[in-house]
Short mmCIF file of C-alpha atoms and ligand atoms in Angstrom, two decimals:
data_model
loop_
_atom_site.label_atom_id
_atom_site.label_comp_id
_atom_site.label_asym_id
_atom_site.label_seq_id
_atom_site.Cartn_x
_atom_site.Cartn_y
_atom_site.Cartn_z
CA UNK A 1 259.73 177.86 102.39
CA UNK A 2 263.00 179.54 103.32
CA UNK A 3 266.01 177.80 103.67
CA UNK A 4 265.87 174.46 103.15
CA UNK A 5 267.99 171.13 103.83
CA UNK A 6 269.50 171.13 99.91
CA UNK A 7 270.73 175.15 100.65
CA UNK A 8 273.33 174.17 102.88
CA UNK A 9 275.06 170.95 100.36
CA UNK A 10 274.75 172.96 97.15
CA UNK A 11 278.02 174.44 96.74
CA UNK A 12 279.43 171.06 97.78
CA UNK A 13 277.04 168.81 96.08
CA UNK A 14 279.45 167.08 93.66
CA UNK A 15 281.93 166.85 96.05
CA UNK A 16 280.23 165.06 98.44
CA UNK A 17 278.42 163.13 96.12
CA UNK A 18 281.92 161.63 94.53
CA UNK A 19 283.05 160.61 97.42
CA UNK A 20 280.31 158.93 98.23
CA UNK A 21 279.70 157.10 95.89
CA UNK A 22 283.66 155.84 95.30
CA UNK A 23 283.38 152.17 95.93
CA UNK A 24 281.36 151.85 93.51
CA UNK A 25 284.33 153.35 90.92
CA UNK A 26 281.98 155.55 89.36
CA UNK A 27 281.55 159.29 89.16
CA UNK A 28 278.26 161.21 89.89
CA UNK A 29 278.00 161.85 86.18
CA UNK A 30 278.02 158.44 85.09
CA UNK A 31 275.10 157.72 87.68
CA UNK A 32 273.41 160.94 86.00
CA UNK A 33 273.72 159.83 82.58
CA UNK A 34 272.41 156.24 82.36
CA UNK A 35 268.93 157.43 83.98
CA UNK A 36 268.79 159.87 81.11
CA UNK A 37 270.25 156.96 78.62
CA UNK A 38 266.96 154.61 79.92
CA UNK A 39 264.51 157.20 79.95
CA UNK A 40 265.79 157.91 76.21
CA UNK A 41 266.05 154.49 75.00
CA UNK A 42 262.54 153.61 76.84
CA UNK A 43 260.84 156.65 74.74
CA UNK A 44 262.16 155.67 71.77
CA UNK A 45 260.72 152.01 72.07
CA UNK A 46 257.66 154.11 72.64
CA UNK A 47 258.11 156.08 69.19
CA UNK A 48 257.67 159.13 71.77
CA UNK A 49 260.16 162.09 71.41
CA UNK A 50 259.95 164.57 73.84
CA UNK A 51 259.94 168.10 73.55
CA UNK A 52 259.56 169.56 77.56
CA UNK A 53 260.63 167.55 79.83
CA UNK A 54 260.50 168.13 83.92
CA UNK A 55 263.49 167.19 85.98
CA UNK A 56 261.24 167.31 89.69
CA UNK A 57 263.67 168.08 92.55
CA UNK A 58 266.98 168.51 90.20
CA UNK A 59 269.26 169.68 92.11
CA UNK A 60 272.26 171.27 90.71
CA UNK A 61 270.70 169.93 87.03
CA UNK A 62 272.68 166.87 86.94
CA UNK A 63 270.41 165.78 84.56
CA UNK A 64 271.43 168.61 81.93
CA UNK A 65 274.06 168.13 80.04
CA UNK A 66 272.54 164.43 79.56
CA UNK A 67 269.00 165.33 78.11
CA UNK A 68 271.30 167.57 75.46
CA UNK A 69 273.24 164.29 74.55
CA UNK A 70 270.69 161.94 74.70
CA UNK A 71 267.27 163.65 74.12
CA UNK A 72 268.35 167.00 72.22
CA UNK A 73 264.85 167.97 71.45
CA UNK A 74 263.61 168.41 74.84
CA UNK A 75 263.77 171.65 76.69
CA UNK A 76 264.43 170.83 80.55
CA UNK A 77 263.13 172.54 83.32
CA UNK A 78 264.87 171.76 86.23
CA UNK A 79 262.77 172.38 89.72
CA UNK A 80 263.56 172.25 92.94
CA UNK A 81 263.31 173.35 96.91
CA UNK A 82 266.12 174.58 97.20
CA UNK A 83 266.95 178.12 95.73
CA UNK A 84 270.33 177.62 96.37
CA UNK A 85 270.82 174.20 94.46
CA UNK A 86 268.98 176.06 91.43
CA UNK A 87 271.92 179.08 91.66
CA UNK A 88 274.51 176.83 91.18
CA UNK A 89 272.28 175.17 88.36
CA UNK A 90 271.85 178.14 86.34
CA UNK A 91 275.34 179.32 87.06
CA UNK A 92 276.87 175.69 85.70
CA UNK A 93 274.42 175.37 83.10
CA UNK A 94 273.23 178.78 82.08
CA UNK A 95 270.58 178.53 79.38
CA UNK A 96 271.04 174.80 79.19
CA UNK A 97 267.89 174.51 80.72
CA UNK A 98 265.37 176.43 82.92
CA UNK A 99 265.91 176.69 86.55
CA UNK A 100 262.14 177.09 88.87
CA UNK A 101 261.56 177.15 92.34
CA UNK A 102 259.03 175.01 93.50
CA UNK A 103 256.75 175.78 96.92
CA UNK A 104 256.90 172.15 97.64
CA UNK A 105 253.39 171.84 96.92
CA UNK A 106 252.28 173.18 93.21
CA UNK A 107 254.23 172.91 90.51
CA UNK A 108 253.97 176.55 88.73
CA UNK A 109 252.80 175.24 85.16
CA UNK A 110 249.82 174.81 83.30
CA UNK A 111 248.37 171.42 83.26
CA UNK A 112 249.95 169.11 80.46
CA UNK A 113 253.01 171.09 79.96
CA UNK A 114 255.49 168.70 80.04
CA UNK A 115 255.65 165.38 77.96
CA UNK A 116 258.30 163.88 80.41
CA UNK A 117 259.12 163.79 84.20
CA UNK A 118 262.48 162.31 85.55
CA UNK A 119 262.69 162.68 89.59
CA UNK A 120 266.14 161.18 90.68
CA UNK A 121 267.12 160.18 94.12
CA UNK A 122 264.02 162.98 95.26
CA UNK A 123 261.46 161.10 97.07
CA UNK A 124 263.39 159.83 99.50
CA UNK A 125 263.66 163.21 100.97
CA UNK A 126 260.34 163.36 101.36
CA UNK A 127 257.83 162.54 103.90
CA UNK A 128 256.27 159.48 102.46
CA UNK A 129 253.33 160.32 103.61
CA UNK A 130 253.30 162.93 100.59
CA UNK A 131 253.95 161.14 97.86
CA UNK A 132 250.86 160.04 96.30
CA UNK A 133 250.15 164.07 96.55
CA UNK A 134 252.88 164.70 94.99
CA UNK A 135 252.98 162.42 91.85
CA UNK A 136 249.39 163.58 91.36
CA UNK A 137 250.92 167.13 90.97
CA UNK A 138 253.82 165.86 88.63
CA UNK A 139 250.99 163.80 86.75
CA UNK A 140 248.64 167.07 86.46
CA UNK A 141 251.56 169.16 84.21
CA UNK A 142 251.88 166.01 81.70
CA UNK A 143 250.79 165.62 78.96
CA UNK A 144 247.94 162.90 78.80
CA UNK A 145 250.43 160.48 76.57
CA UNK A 146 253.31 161.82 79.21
CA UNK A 147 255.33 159.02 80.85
CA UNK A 148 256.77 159.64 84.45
CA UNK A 149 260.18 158.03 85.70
CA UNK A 150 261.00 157.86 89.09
CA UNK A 151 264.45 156.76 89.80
CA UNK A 152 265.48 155.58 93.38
CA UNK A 153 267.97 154.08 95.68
CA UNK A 154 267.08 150.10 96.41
CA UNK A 155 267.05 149.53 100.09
CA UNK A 156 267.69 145.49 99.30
CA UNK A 157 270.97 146.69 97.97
CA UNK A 158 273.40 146.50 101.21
CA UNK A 159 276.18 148.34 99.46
CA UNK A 160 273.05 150.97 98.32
CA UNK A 161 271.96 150.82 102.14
CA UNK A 162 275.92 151.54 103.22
CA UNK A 163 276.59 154.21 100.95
CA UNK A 164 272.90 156.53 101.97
CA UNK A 165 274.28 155.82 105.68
CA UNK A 166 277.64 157.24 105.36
CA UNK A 167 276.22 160.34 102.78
CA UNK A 168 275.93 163.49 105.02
CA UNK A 169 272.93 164.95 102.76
CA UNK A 170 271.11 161.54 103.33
CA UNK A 171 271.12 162.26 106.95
CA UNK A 172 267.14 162.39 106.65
CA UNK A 173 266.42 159.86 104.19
CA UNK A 174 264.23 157.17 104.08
CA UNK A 175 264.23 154.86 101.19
CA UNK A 176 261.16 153.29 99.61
CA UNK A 177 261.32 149.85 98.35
CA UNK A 178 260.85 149.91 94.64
CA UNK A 179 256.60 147.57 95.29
CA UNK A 180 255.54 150.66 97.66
CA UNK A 181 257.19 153.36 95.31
CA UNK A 182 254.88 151.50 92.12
CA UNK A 183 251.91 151.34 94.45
CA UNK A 184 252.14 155.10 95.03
CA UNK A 185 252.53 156.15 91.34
CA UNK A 186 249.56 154.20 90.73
CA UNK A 187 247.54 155.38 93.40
CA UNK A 188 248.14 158.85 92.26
CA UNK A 189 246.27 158.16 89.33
CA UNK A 190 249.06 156.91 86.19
CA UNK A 191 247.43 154.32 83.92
CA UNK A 192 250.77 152.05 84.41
CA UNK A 193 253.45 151.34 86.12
CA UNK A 194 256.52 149.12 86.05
CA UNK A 195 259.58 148.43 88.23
CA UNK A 196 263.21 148.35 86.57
CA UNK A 197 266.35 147.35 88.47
CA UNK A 198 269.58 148.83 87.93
CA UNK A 199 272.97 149.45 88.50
CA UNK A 200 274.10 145.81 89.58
CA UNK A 201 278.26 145.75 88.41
CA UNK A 202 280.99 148.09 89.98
CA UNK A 203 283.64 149.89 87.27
CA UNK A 204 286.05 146.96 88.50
CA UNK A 205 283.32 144.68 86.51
CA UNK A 206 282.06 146.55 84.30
CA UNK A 207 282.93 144.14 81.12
CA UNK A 208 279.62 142.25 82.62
CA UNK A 209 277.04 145.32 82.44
CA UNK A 210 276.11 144.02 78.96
CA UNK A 211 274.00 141.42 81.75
CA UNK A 212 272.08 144.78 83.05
CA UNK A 213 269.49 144.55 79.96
CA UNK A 214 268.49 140.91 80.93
CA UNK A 215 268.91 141.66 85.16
CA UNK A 216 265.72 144.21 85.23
CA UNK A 217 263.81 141.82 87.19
CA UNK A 218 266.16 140.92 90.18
CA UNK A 219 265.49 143.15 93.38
CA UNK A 220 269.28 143.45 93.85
CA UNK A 221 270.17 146.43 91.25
CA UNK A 222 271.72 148.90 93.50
CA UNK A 223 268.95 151.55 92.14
CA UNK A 224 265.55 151.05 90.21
CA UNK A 225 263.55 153.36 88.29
CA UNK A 226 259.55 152.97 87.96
CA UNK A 227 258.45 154.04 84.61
CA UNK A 228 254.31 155.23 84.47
CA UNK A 229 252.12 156.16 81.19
CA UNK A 230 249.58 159.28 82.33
CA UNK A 231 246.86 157.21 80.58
C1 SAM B 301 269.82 163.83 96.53
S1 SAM B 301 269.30 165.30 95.75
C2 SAM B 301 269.06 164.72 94.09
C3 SAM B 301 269.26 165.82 93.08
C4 SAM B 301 269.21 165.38 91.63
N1 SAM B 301 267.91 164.88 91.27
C5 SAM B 301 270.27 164.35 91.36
O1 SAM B 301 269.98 163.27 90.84
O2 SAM B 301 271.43 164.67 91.64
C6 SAM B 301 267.60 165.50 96.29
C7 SAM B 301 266.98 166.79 95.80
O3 SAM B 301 265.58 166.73 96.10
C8 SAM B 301 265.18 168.05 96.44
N2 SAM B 301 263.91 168.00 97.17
C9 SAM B 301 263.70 167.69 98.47
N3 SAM B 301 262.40 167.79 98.75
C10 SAM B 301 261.76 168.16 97.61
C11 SAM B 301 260.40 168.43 97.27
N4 SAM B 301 259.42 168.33 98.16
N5 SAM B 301 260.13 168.76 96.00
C12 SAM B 301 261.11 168.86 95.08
N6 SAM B 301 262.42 168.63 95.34
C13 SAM B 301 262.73 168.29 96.61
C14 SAM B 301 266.35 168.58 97.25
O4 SAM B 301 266.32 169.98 97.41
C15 SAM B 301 267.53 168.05 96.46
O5 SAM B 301 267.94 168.96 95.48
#
């Protein structure tokens, strides 16, 4: 792969992203930070702590600064398509984390490296028709008790549904309602999966988020997450 779609928003990722994203009063970091937040609070109901975890199709590693607050013990490796996203990864984060190009295809690590993989706002960009390939790849370089979590935009969200048709870099997208996204995980072979909803309350409201924990169940969370055990 040469130049890909990400190449050209890189330098102008956050940017974009912010303003985006500003009805909803938030910044891209607080978006970053509670999937990190739930993937740490889920593991730790699972007794599991992590120690490598794989942030599939990272970006400019978002996700960074967040697995050093809220999971300190895991080394990240961010991956990603583009080579230019990963420059301005390594060049924000340094040796935060690990920054590896990925063919699109095969992940380049040994199977069961990883304990954890977060993919954020990834699949969406990507054909759908390769997505059970793909989570079979992400499953092969976890580790058999690894646990997967696949955040995404809702499409029953209309405010979700306004904001990826006014983002330039979601020119291409196609979302995936959070019952296909679950069917795909476990099609690619994870021994569970389960849908979360999230993101329901602007910043204007946000003295009601304490709600969120009991709202995981309605279809209306602006984003959800699936979260899949290996075996
Ligand atoms: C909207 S950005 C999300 C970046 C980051 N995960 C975040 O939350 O900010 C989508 C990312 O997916 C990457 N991507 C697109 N196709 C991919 C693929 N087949 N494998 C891995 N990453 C891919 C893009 O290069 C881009 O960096």
């Amino acid at each position: 792969m040469d130049e890909v779609e990400f190449d050209k928003f890189a330098d102008e990722y956050r940017a974009m992203h912010a303003a985006n994203i500003r009805l909803s009063g938030e910044s891209p970091e607080y978006f970053a930070e509670y999937k990190v937040a739930d993937i740490a609070a889920e593991l730790a109901r699972a007794n599991a702590a992590p120690r490598r975890a794989l942030d599939f199709g990272a970006g400019v590693g978002y996700s960074v600064p967040f697995f050093a607050r809220h999971l300190p013990a895991a080394r990240v490796t961010c991956l990603d398509v583009s080579r230019k996203s990963l420059e301005v990864g390594a060049a924000l984060h340094g040796s935060a984390a690990e920054f590896t190009h990925f063919d699109g295809r095969t992940i380049p690590y040994e199977d069961g490296t990883f304990d954890v993989a977060l993919a954020s706002c990834v699949f969406h960009h990507i054909p759908h028709d390769e997505h059970v390939a793909l989570l079979a790849e992400i499953s092969r370089v976890l580790d058999a008790r690894g646990r997967l979590f696949v955040f995404e935009h809702n499409p029953l969200n209309p405010l979700t549904r306004y904001a990826v048709n006014t983002c330039e870099f979601d020119e291409h997208a196609e979302l995936v309602l959070a019952p296909h996204m679950r069917r795909r995980v476990r099609d690619a072979g994870f021994a569970t999966a389960d849908v979360r909803y999230r993101i329901f309350f602007p910043h204007a409201l946000r003295r009601l988020r304490p709600l969120e924990a009991s709202m995981t169940w309605l279809p209306l969370g602006a984003q959800y997450y699936v979260v899949a055990r290996k075996s």
